[in-house]
GROMACS .gro file of C-alpha atoms in nm:
model
  423
    1MET     CA    1   1.720  -1.012  -0.807
    2LYS     CA    2   2.095  -1.046  -0.762
    3SER     CA    3   2.141  -0.982  -1.134
    4LEU     CA    4   1.918  -0.674  -1.104
    5TYR     CA    5   2.138  -0.546  -0.824
    6ALA     CA    6   2.449  -0.602  -1.036
    7LEU     CA    7   2.297  -0.415  -1.331
    8THR     CA    8   2.189  -0.133  -1.104
    9SER     CA    9   2.541  -0.105  -0.962
   10LEU     CA   10   2.687  -0.098  -1.312
   11ALA     CA   11   2.442   0.173  -1.417
   12VAL     CA   12   2.535   0.384  -1.116
   13TRP     CA   13   2.906   0.340  -1.196
   14LEU     CA   14   2.855   0.446  -1.558
   15VAL     CA   15   2.659   0.751  -1.448
   16SER     CA   16   2.931   0.853  -1.206
   17VAL     CA   17   3.186   0.829  -1.487
   18ARG     CA   18   2.982   1.076  -1.691
   19GLY     CA   19   2.925   1.296  -1.386
   20GLN     CA   20   2.549   1.296  -1.439
   21ALA     CA   21   2.268   1.127  -1.251
   22ALA     CA   22   2.033   0.895  -1.441
   23GLU     CA   23   1.655   0.931  -1.464
   24TRP     CA   24   1.484   0.909  -1.122
   25GLN     CA   25   1.816   0.912  -0.933
   26GLN     CA   26   1.899   1.158  -0.656
   27CYS     CA   27   2.076   1.474  -0.772
   28GLY     CA   28   2.079   1.698  -0.465
   29GLY     CA   29   1.971   1.769  -0.111
   30ILE     CA   30   2.128   1.849   0.225
   31GLY     CA   31   2.434   1.628   0.273
   32PHE     CA   32   2.423   1.483  -0.079
   33THR     CA   33   2.767   1.451  -0.244
   34GLY     CA   34   2.685   1.281  -0.575
   35ALA     CA   35   2.620   1.414  -0.925
   36THR     CA   36   2.403   1.725  -0.928
   37THR     CA   37   2.326   1.736  -1.301
   38CYS     CA   38   2.100   1.496  -1.487
   39VAL     CA   39   2.123   1.308  -1.815
   40ALA     CA   40   1.956   1.467  -2.116
   41GLY     CA   41   1.579   1.469  -2.095
   42SER     CA   42   1.565   1.496  -1.715
   43VAL     CA   43   1.585   1.794  -1.483
   44CYS     CA   44   1.711   1.799  -1.123
   45THR     CA   45   1.397   1.891  -0.930
   46VAL     CA   46   1.371   1.969  -0.558
   47LEU     CA   47   1.125   1.746  -0.371
   48ASN     CA   48   1.228   1.852  -0.020
   49ASP     CA   49   1.531   1.994   0.163
   50TYR     CA   50   1.695   1.653   0.170
   51TYR     CA   51   1.607   1.513  -0.168
   52SER     CA   52   1.621   1.634  -0.528
   53GLN     CA   53   1.559   1.393  -0.813
   54CYS     CA   54   1.619   1.369  -1.189
   55ILE     CA   55   1.265   1.377  -1.325
   56PRO     CA   56   1.213   1.308  -1.697
   57GLY     CA   57   1.035   1.577  -1.890
   58ALA     CA   58   1.045   1.842  -1.617
   59THR     CA   59   1.051   2.188  -1.767
   60THR     CA   60   1.247   2.375  -1.503
   61ALA     CA   61   1.526   2.290  -1.267
   62ALA     CA   62   1.531   2.401  -0.905
   63PRO     CA   63   1.869   2.467  -0.739
   64THR     CA   64   1.951   2.192  -0.492
   65SER     CA   65   2.015   2.448  -0.219
   66ALA     CA   66   1.673   2.608  -0.255
   67ALA     CA   67   1.388   2.563  -0.012
   68PRO     CA   68   1.137   2.290  -0.097
   69THR     CA   69   0.911   2.383  -0.385
   70SER     CA   70   0.536   2.366  -0.342
   71VAL     CA   71   0.347   2.125  -0.562
   72ALA     CA   72   0.013   2.217  -0.710
   73PRO     CA   73  -0.271   1.991  -0.598
   74THR     CA   74  -0.375   1.726  -0.846
   75SER     CA   75  -0.676   1.808  -1.057
   76VAL     CA   76  -0.795   1.446  -1.057
   77ALA     CA   77  -1.109   1.416  -0.847
   78PRO     CA   78  -1.123   1.151  -0.571
   79SER     CA   79  -1.155   0.809  -0.727
   80GLY     CA   80  -1.459   0.714  -0.525
   81THR     CA   81  -1.668   0.997  -0.665
   82SER     CA   82  -1.574   1.019  -1.029
   83SER     CA   83  -1.475   0.801  -1.320
   84ALA     CA   84  -1.112   0.706  -1.381
   85PRO     CA   85  -0.886   0.941  -1.578
   86GLU     CA   86  -0.884   0.927  -1.955
   87PRO     CA   87  -0.620   0.691  -2.098
   88THR     CA   88  -0.293   0.863  -2.186
   89SER     CA   89   0.073   0.768  -2.210
   90THR     CA   90   0.218   1.039  -1.987
   91ALA     CA   91   0.138   1.187  -1.647
   92PRO     CA   92  -0.061   1.511  -1.663
   93SER     CA   93   0.103   1.831  -1.542
   94SER     CA   94  -0.135   1.827  -1.245
   95ALA     CA   95   0.021   1.507  -1.106
   96GLY     CA   96   0.246   1.559  -0.807
   97THR     CA   97   0.034   1.518  -0.495
   98LEU     CA   98  -0.061   1.174  -0.370
   99GLU     CA   99  -0.415   1.128  -0.243
  100PHE     CA  100  -0.310   0.887   0.033
  101ALA     CA  101  -0.011   0.828   0.259
  102GLY     CA  102  -0.049   0.577   0.538
  103VAL     CA  103   0.071   0.309   0.775
  104ASN     CA  104  -0.045  -0.045   0.849
  105ILE     CA  105  -0.161  -0.091   1.209
  106SER     CA  106  -0.106  -0.460   1.278
  107GLY     CA  107  -0.228  -0.689   1.553
  108PHE     CA  108  -0.558  -0.841   1.446
  109ASP     CA  109  -0.364  -1.027   1.174
  110PHE     CA  110  -0.127  -1.188   1.424
  111GLY     CA  111  -0.155  -1.566   1.411
  112CYS     CA  112  -0.210  -1.574   1.032
  113ASP     CA  113   0.039  -1.729   0.792
  114THR     CA  114   0.066  -1.719   0.413
  115ASP     CA  115  -0.140  -2.038   0.382
  116GLY     CA  116  -0.439  -1.858   0.529
  117ASP     CA  117  -0.409  -2.048   0.856
  118CYS     CA  118  -0.525  -1.812   1.127
  119THR     CA  119  -0.630  -1.870   1.486
  120ALA     CA  120  -0.874  -1.627   1.641
  121SER     CA  121  -0.709  -1.650   1.983
  122ALA     CA  122  -0.370  -1.550   1.837
  123ALA     CA  123  -0.495  -1.208   1.726
  124TRP     CA  124  -0.366  -0.926   1.946
  125PRO     CA  125  -0.568  -0.606   1.929
  126PRO     CA  126  -0.332  -0.305   1.911
  127LEU     CA  127  -0.536  -0.117   2.170
  128THR     CA  128  -0.450  -0.054   2.533
  129GLN     CA  129  -0.793  -0.168   2.656
  130TYR     CA  130  -0.706  -0.513   2.522
  131TYR     CA  131  -0.352  -0.503   2.664
  132GLY     CA  132  -0.197  -0.423   2.328
  133ALA     CA  133   0.007  -0.129   2.202
  134ASN     CA  134  -0.141   0.218   2.196
  135GLY     CA  135  -0.259   0.194   1.837
  136ALA     CA  136  -0.503   0.480   1.887
  137GLY     CA  137  -0.220   0.704   2.009
  138GLN     CA  138   0.004   0.594   1.723
  139MET     CA  139  -0.259   0.690   1.467
  140GLN     CA  140  -0.324   1.027   1.633
  141HIS     CA  141   0.050   1.096   1.623
  142PHE     CA  142   0.083   0.985   1.262
  143VAL     CA  143  -0.198   1.219   1.158
  144ASN     CA  144  -0.121   1.520   1.376
  145ASP     CA  145   0.260   1.516   1.365
  146ASP     CA  146   0.337   1.353   1.030
  147GLY     CA  147   0.039   1.430   0.808
  148PHE     CA  148  -0.064   1.071   0.728
  149ASN     CA  149  -0.425   1.032   0.617
  150LEU     CA  150  -0.477   0.657   0.574
  151PHE     CA  151  -0.442   0.347   0.793
  152ARG     CA  152  -0.474  -0.015   0.686
  153LEU     CA  153  -0.616  -0.239   0.957
  154PRO     CA  154  -0.539  -0.605   0.875
  155VAL     CA  155  -0.756  -0.873   1.037
  156GLY     CA  156  -0.776  -1.250   1.001
  157TRP     CA  157  -1.096  -1.396   0.858
  158GLN     CA  158  -1.091  -1.651   1.140
  159PHE     CA  159  -1.097  -1.375   1.401
  160LEU     CA  160  -1.402  -1.216   1.242
  161THR     CA  161  -1.597  -1.544   1.240
  162ASN     CA  162  -1.439  -1.706   1.549
  163ASN     CA  163  -1.266  -1.975   1.341
  164GLU     CA  164  -1.573  -2.069   1.136
  165ALA     CA  165  -1.531  -2.098   0.758
  166SER     CA  166  -1.840  -1.889   0.704
  167GLY     CA  167  -1.950  -1.534   0.637
  168THR     CA  168  -2.126  -1.498   0.972
  169ILE     CA  169  -1.959  -1.237   1.191
  170ASP     CA  170  -1.889  -1.317   1.557
  171GLU     CA  171  -2.031  -1.013   1.736
  172ALA     CA  172  -1.789  -1.014   2.032
  173ASN     CA  173  -1.480  -1.042   1.813
  174PHE     CA  174  -1.610  -0.788   1.565
  175ALA     CA  175  -1.670  -0.539   1.848
  176GLU     CA  176  -1.297  -0.556   1.933
  177TYR     CA  177  -1.195  -0.503   1.570
  178ASP     CA  178  -1.447  -0.223   1.529
  179ALA     CA  179  -1.288  -0.048   1.829
  180LEU     CA  180  -0.971  -0.014   1.619
  181VAL     CA  181  -1.171   0.104   1.318
  182GLN     CA  182  -1.341   0.370   1.530
  183ALA     CA  183  -1.006   0.481   1.673
  184CYS     CA  184  -0.884   0.519   1.315
  185LEU     CA  185  -1.191   0.716   1.209
  186ALA     CA  186  -1.155   0.941   1.515
  187THR     CA  187  -0.828   1.074   1.370
  188GLY     CA  188  -1.007   1.201   1.060
  189ALA     CA  189  -0.807   0.961   0.841
  190SER     CA  190  -0.942   0.703   0.599
  191CYS     CA  191  -0.931   0.339   0.708
  192ILE     CA  192  -0.883   0.020   0.505
  193ILE     CA  193  -1.070  -0.292   0.622
  194ASP     CA  194  -0.823  -0.562   0.514
  195VAL     CA  195  -0.904  -0.935   0.532
  196HIS     CA  196  -0.554  -1.076   0.571
  197ASN     CA  197  -0.588  -1.435   0.448
  198TYR     CA  198  -0.390  -1.469   0.123
  199ALA     CA  199  -0.706  -1.580  -0.067
  200ARG     CA  200  -0.739  -1.882   0.159
  201PHE     CA  201  -0.908  -2.023   0.466
  202ASN     CA  202  -0.686  -2.278   0.640
  203GLY     CA  203  -0.498  -2.362   0.323
  204GLU     CA  204  -0.796  -2.389   0.087
  205ILE     CA  205  -0.828  -2.129  -0.190
  206ILE     CA  206  -1.146  -1.923  -0.212
  207GLY     CA  207  -1.362  -2.034  -0.504
  208GLN     CA  208  -1.108  -2.298  -0.604
  209GLY     CA  209  -1.160  -2.580  -0.354
  210GLY     CA  210  -1.197  -2.367  -0.041
  211PRO     CA  211  -1.482  -2.142   0.074
  212THR     CA  212  -1.725  -2.075  -0.209
  213ASN     CA  213  -1.773  -1.737  -0.366
  214ASP     CA  214  -2.112  -1.721  -0.194
  215VAL     CA  215  -1.948  -1.763   0.147
  216PHE     CA  216  -1.684  -1.501   0.062
  217ALA     CA  217  -1.957  -1.264  -0.058
  218SER     CA  218  -2.151  -1.321   0.263
  219LEU     CA  219  -1.847  -1.226   0.470
  220TRP     CA  220  -1.804  -0.902   0.278
  221SER     CA  221  -2.174  -0.824   0.283
  222ASN     CA  222  -2.177  -0.850   0.662
  223ILE     CA  223  -1.860  -0.639   0.697
  224ALA     CA  224  -1.973  -0.372   0.453
  225SER     CA  225  -2.318  -0.335   0.608
  226ASN     CA  226  -2.150  -0.201   0.924
  227TYR     CA  227  -1.971   0.078   0.735
  228ALA     CA  228  -2.198   0.142   0.438
  229SER     CA  229  -2.261   0.506   0.525
  230ASN     CA  230  -1.900   0.604   0.598
  231ASP     CA  231  -1.701   0.735   0.302
  232LYS     CA  232  -1.377   0.722   0.505
  233ILE     CA  233  -1.380   0.341   0.484
  234LEU     CA  234  -1.200   0.154   0.205
  235PHE     CA  235  -1.256  -0.219   0.153
  236GLY     CA  236  -0.947  -0.434   0.091
  237VAL     CA  237  -1.097  -0.747  -0.062
  238MET     CA  238  -0.805  -0.975   0.028
  239ASN     CA  239  -0.443  -0.948   0.134
  240GLU     CA  240  -0.182  -1.096  -0.102
  241PRO     CA  241  -0.334  -1.382  -0.299
  242HIS     CA  242  -0.060  -1.612  -0.421
  243ASP     CA  243  -0.017  -1.936  -0.618
  244ILE     CA  244  -0.370  -1.903  -0.753
  245PRO     CA  245  -0.424  -2.176  -1.015
  246ASP     CA  246  -0.677  -1.983  -1.225
  247ILE     CA  247  -0.658  -1.602  -1.223
  248VAL     CA  248  -0.982  -1.565  -1.419
  249THR     CA  249  -1.163  -1.774  -1.158
  250TRP     CA  250  -1.005  -1.557  -0.888
  251ALA     CA  251  -1.139  -1.248  -1.064
  252GLY     CA  252  -1.482  -1.408  -1.030
  253SER     CA  253  -1.430  -1.437  -0.654
  254VAL     CA  254  -1.329  -1.070  -0.639
  255GLN     CA  255  -1.640  -0.985  -0.841
  256ALA     CA  256  -1.856  -1.167  -0.587
  257ALA     CA  257  -1.705  -0.959  -0.305
  258VAL     CA  258  -1.747  -0.631  -0.496
  259THR     CA  259  -2.111  -0.706  -0.578
  260ALA     CA  260  -2.181  -0.798  -0.215
  261ILE     CA  261  -2.020  -0.479  -0.083
  262ARG     CA  262  -2.216  -0.256  -0.319
  263GLN     CA  263  -2.544  -0.438  -0.256
  264ALA     CA  264  -2.488  -0.398   0.119
  265GLY     CA  265  -2.526  -0.024   0.065
  266ALA     CA  266  -2.159   0.074   0.043
  267THR     CA  267  -2.200   0.236  -0.297
  268SER     CA  268  -1.945   0.517  -0.284
  269GLN     CA  269  -1.640   0.378  -0.103
  270LEU     CA  270  -1.321   0.263  -0.273
  271ILE     CA  271  -1.278  -0.114  -0.312
  272LEU     CA  272  -0.925  -0.254  -0.354
  273LEU     CA  273  -0.885  -0.540  -0.603
  274PRO     CA  274  -0.583  -0.771  -0.542
  275GLY     CA  275  -0.396  -0.987  -0.791
  276ASN     CA  276  -0.177  -1.298  -0.780
  277ASP     CA  277   0.192  -1.327  -0.675
  278TYR     CA  278   0.121  -1.153  -0.342
  279THR     CA  279  -0.041  -0.880  -0.557
  280SER     CA  280   0.305  -0.773  -0.674
  281ALA     CA  281   0.317  -0.441  -0.859
  282GLU     CA  282   0.596  -0.581  -1.075
  283THR     CA  283   0.402  -0.881  -1.210
  284PHE     CA  284   0.048  -0.744  -1.181
  285VAL     CA  285   0.011  -0.720  -1.558
  286SER     CA  286   0.243  -1.000  -1.676
  287ASN     CA  287   0.087  -1.268  -1.454
  288GLY     CA  288  -0.259  -1.193  -1.591
  289SER     CA  289  -0.400  -1.031  -1.277
  290GLY     CA  290  -0.451  -0.687  -1.426
  291PRO     CA  291  -0.620  -0.806  -1.746
  292ALA     CA  292  -0.849  -1.041  -1.549
  293LEU     CA  293  -0.943  -0.780  -1.288
  294LEU     CA  294  -1.026  -0.525  -1.559
  295ASN     CA  295  -1.347  -0.724  -1.601
  296VAL     CA  296  -1.459  -0.672  -1.239
  297THR     CA  297  -1.733  -0.407  -1.226
  298ASN     CA  298  -1.988  -0.250  -0.998
  299PRO     CA  299  -2.343  -0.386  -1.027
  300ASP     CA  300  -2.426  -0.102  -1.266
  301GLY     CA  301  -2.141  -0.204  -1.498
  302SER     CA  302  -1.914   0.089  -1.407
  303THR     CA  303  -1.567   0.068  -1.255
  304THR     CA  304  -1.598   0.384  -1.043
  305GLY     CA  305  -1.418   0.340  -0.712
  306LEU     CA  306  -1.260   0.006  -0.808
  307ILE     CA  307  -0.887   0.047  -0.746
  308PHE     CA  308  -0.615  -0.211  -0.804
  309ASP     CA  309  -0.439  -0.321  -0.484
  310VAL     CA  310  -0.062  -0.368  -0.530
  311HIS     CA  311   0.236  -0.429  -0.301
  312LYS     CA  312   0.609  -0.381  -0.353
  313TYR     CA  313   0.901  -0.418  -0.115
  314LEU     CA  314   1.255  -0.306  -0.189
  315ASP     CA  315   1.478  -0.583  -0.052
  316SER     CA  316   1.673  -0.838  -0.253
  317ASP     CA  317   1.392  -1.092  -0.297
  318ASN     CA  318   1.088  -0.863  -0.264
  319SER     CA  319   0.987  -1.046   0.054
  320GLY     CA  320   0.996  -0.758   0.299
  321THR     CA  321   1.211  -0.963   0.535
  322HIS     CA  322   1.550  -0.792   0.500
  323ALA     CA  323   1.673  -0.471   0.656
  324ASP     CA  324   1.855  -0.347   0.346
  325CYS     CA  325   1.702  -0.226   0.020
  326VAL     CA  326   1.853  -0.278  -0.325
  327THR     CA  327   1.611  -0.112  -0.567
  328ASN     CA  328   1.363   0.173  -0.603
  329ASN     CA  329   1.140  -0.053  -0.819
  330ILE     CA  330   1.084   0.222  -1.074
  331ASP     CA  331   1.211   0.061  -1.393
  332ASP     CA  332   1.085  -0.292  -1.324
  333ALA     CA  333   0.757  -0.221  -1.147
  334TRP     CA  334   0.622   0.132  -1.120
  335GLU     CA  335   0.695   0.270  -1.466
  336PRO     CA  336   0.546  -0.030  -1.654
  337LEU     CA  337   0.247  -0.038  -1.419
  338ALA     CA  338   0.185   0.336  -1.449
  339GLN     CA  339   0.188   0.313  -1.828
  340TRP     CA  340  -0.055   0.020  -1.823
  341LEU     CA  341  -0.288   0.196  -1.580
  342ARG     CA  342  -0.300   0.506  -1.802
  343ALA     CA  343  -0.361   0.300  -2.111
  344ASN     CA  344  -0.660   0.140  -1.939
  345GLY     CA  345  -0.789   0.447  -1.756
  346ARG     CA  346  -0.745   0.286  -1.412
  347GLN     CA  347  -0.568   0.354  -1.080
  348ALA     CA  348  -0.378   0.158  -0.814
  349LEU     CA  349  -0.294   0.197  -0.445
  350ASN     CA  350   0.027   0.057  -0.295
  351THR     CA  351  -0.104  -0.079   0.036
  352GLU     CA  352   0.219  -0.247   0.149
  353THR     CA  353   0.571  -0.118   0.107
  354GLY     CA  354   0.864  -0.047   0.332
  355GLY     CA  355   1.210  -0.148   0.440
  356GLY     CA  356   1.452  -0.150   0.727
  357ASN     CA  357   1.563   0.156   0.914
  358THR     CA  358   1.880   0.171   0.706
  359ALA     CA  359   2.049   0.422   0.476
  360SER     CA  360   1.983   0.207   0.169
  361CYS     CA  361   1.610   0.195   0.237
  362GLU     CA  362   1.597   0.568   0.303
  363GLU     CA  363   1.758   0.626  -0.037
  364TYR     CA  364   1.551   0.384  -0.243
  365LEU     CA  365   1.216   0.431  -0.069
  366CYS     CA  366   1.243   0.809  -0.106
  367GLN     CA  367   1.302   0.755  -0.478
  368GLN     CA  368   1.003   0.521  -0.505
  369ILE     CA  369   0.771   0.765  -0.329
  370ALA     CA  370   0.897   1.055  -0.538
  371TYR     CA  371   0.816   0.861  -0.854
  372GLN     CA  372   0.470   0.778  -0.726
  373GLN     CA  373   0.410   1.145  -0.651
  374GLN     CA  374   0.500   1.236  -1.008
  375ASN     CA  375   0.251   0.974  -1.129
  376SER     CA  376  -0.028   1.043  -0.883
  377ASP     CA  377  -0.287   1.047  -1.160
  378VAL     CA  378  -0.270   0.666  -1.162
  379ILE     CA  379  -0.094   0.579  -0.832
  380LEU     CA  380  -0.306   0.705  -0.545
  381GLY     CA  381  -0.056   0.658  -0.264
  382TYR     CA  382   0.131   0.419  -0.036
  383VAL     CA  383   0.087   0.248   0.301
  384GLY     CA  384   0.399   0.152   0.497
  385TRP     CA  385   0.439  -0.182   0.676
  386ALA     CA  386   0.404  -0.174   0.976
  387ALA     CA  387   0.324  -0.028   1.318
  388GLY     CA  388   0.058  -0.131   1.571
  389ASN     CA  389   0.169  -0.420   1.789
  390PHE     CA  390   0.503  -0.465   1.614
  391ASP     CA  391   0.800  -0.395   1.838
  392PRO     CA  392   1.025  -0.112   1.710
  393SER     CA  393   1.303  -0.371   1.671
  394TYR     CA  394   1.102  -0.558   1.403
  395VAL     CA  395   1.298  -0.556   1.077
  396LEU     CA  396   1.034  -0.344   0.902
  397GLY     CA  397   0.924  -0.170   1.220
  398GLU     CA  398   0.747   0.163   1.180
  399THR     CA  399   0.614   0.172   1.537
  400PRO     CA  400   0.688   0.510   1.697
  401THR     CA  401   0.817   0.524   2.054
  402GLN     CA  402   0.637   0.727   2.317
  403SER     CA  403   0.782   0.925   2.607
  404GLY     CA  404   0.510   1.109   2.791
  405SER     CA  405   0.325   1.310   2.527
  406THR     CA  406   0.615   1.296   2.281
  407TRP     CA  407   0.626   1.044   1.998
  408THR     CA  408   0.946   0.965   1.805
  409ASP     CA  409   0.931   0.809   1.460
  410THR     CA  410   1.160   0.541   1.325
  411PRO     CA  411   1.431   0.672   1.089
  412LEU     CA  412   1.258   0.543   0.774
  413VAL     CA  413   0.927   0.702   0.864
  414ALA     CA  414   1.098   1.030   0.948
  415ALA     CA  415   1.308   1.035   0.629
  416CYS     CA  416   1.067   0.902   0.366
  417LEU     CA  417   0.723   0.781   0.465
  418SER     CA  418   0.607   1.085   0.662
  419PRO     CA  419   0.420   1.322   0.426
  420LYS     CA  420   0.582   1.613   0.609
  421ALA     CA  421   0.922   1.469   0.517
  422ASN     CA  422   0.853   1.405   0.150
  423ALA     CA  423   0.642   1.716   0.084
   0.00000   0.00000   0.00000
């Protein structure tokens, strides 16, 4: 990643020598002092008052001092109700509006580590009735004041089953988690049920030495049966699998979960399919995840509503543990992934992204979101990490602060993640 940063710096220096901004770089906006013309083949296009970008293939340029331009709604129907778009190499002219923009509301995942070790008692519901943060108020603010329409609600498998390596739901624990789900639904937003176990239960990989596919399917059958009639629910099969020995075998575990969800009566909701390497958007195809998961289908053989789940942070090692950002991920991750998705007629959702509340993250994350907007035929949206029970001082904190009835967003949410900020 250090070499990538060096190459990026060199590219920026060369562009400044020419006096033109490169593809996907900023070219205007309030307070911007850099190059305001683009290299050949790109046009400086206004995305909002504070950000204009060099977009390849745009047909008209908008003056950087102009008011934000409106973007025509995408003509692609919601993924859960229609088949995927026809394969093509370029984004259609209708692309430009993301279907989803959201925030992770953490707390029920507390006590889980990347080895899938979770302790039910360590979970901390982000709800005031359980002495947590005001997650319900946060979500109402995010919807009403910012325009978000999606929340991801991570939860440890062990919390759902009260530490049992089974698919049997503990009713008392599930009632607490469902309280957060209902608070999410009450906002009118869509809600992702996310099992946050890294494809493991206490260190043992699902279907590869750990819980069997039948146990995993039972867990998802019991979860899905509670939400089968609600189209606002999305099912996140598993958070960030990593170091999976056999990706084809993992695809079989994902298939077991998908079949169980559909057979539980949840036939119309979106299901998110995760790959290896912490489901990295950059390596989703090269590590074999994408090709393997292409074979996962609904019981009727279709792929309607089956969306690839990808993550991408912007710091130096893609860990999401540093305050500064060094890349917009476009060249190495999003452009190759978008091309592959179009070629295969499929779509993806970025359910974890973010950065520190720093100028570098505001710059690069705005660029990443702008690119995703321009490719919204295959990239459905993004979900920032994270609010809920995280303190605002957390390095990737997106938790708003409350004073009476007034909520104040973190700088990164206000500048980039808020749909009202990025048009």
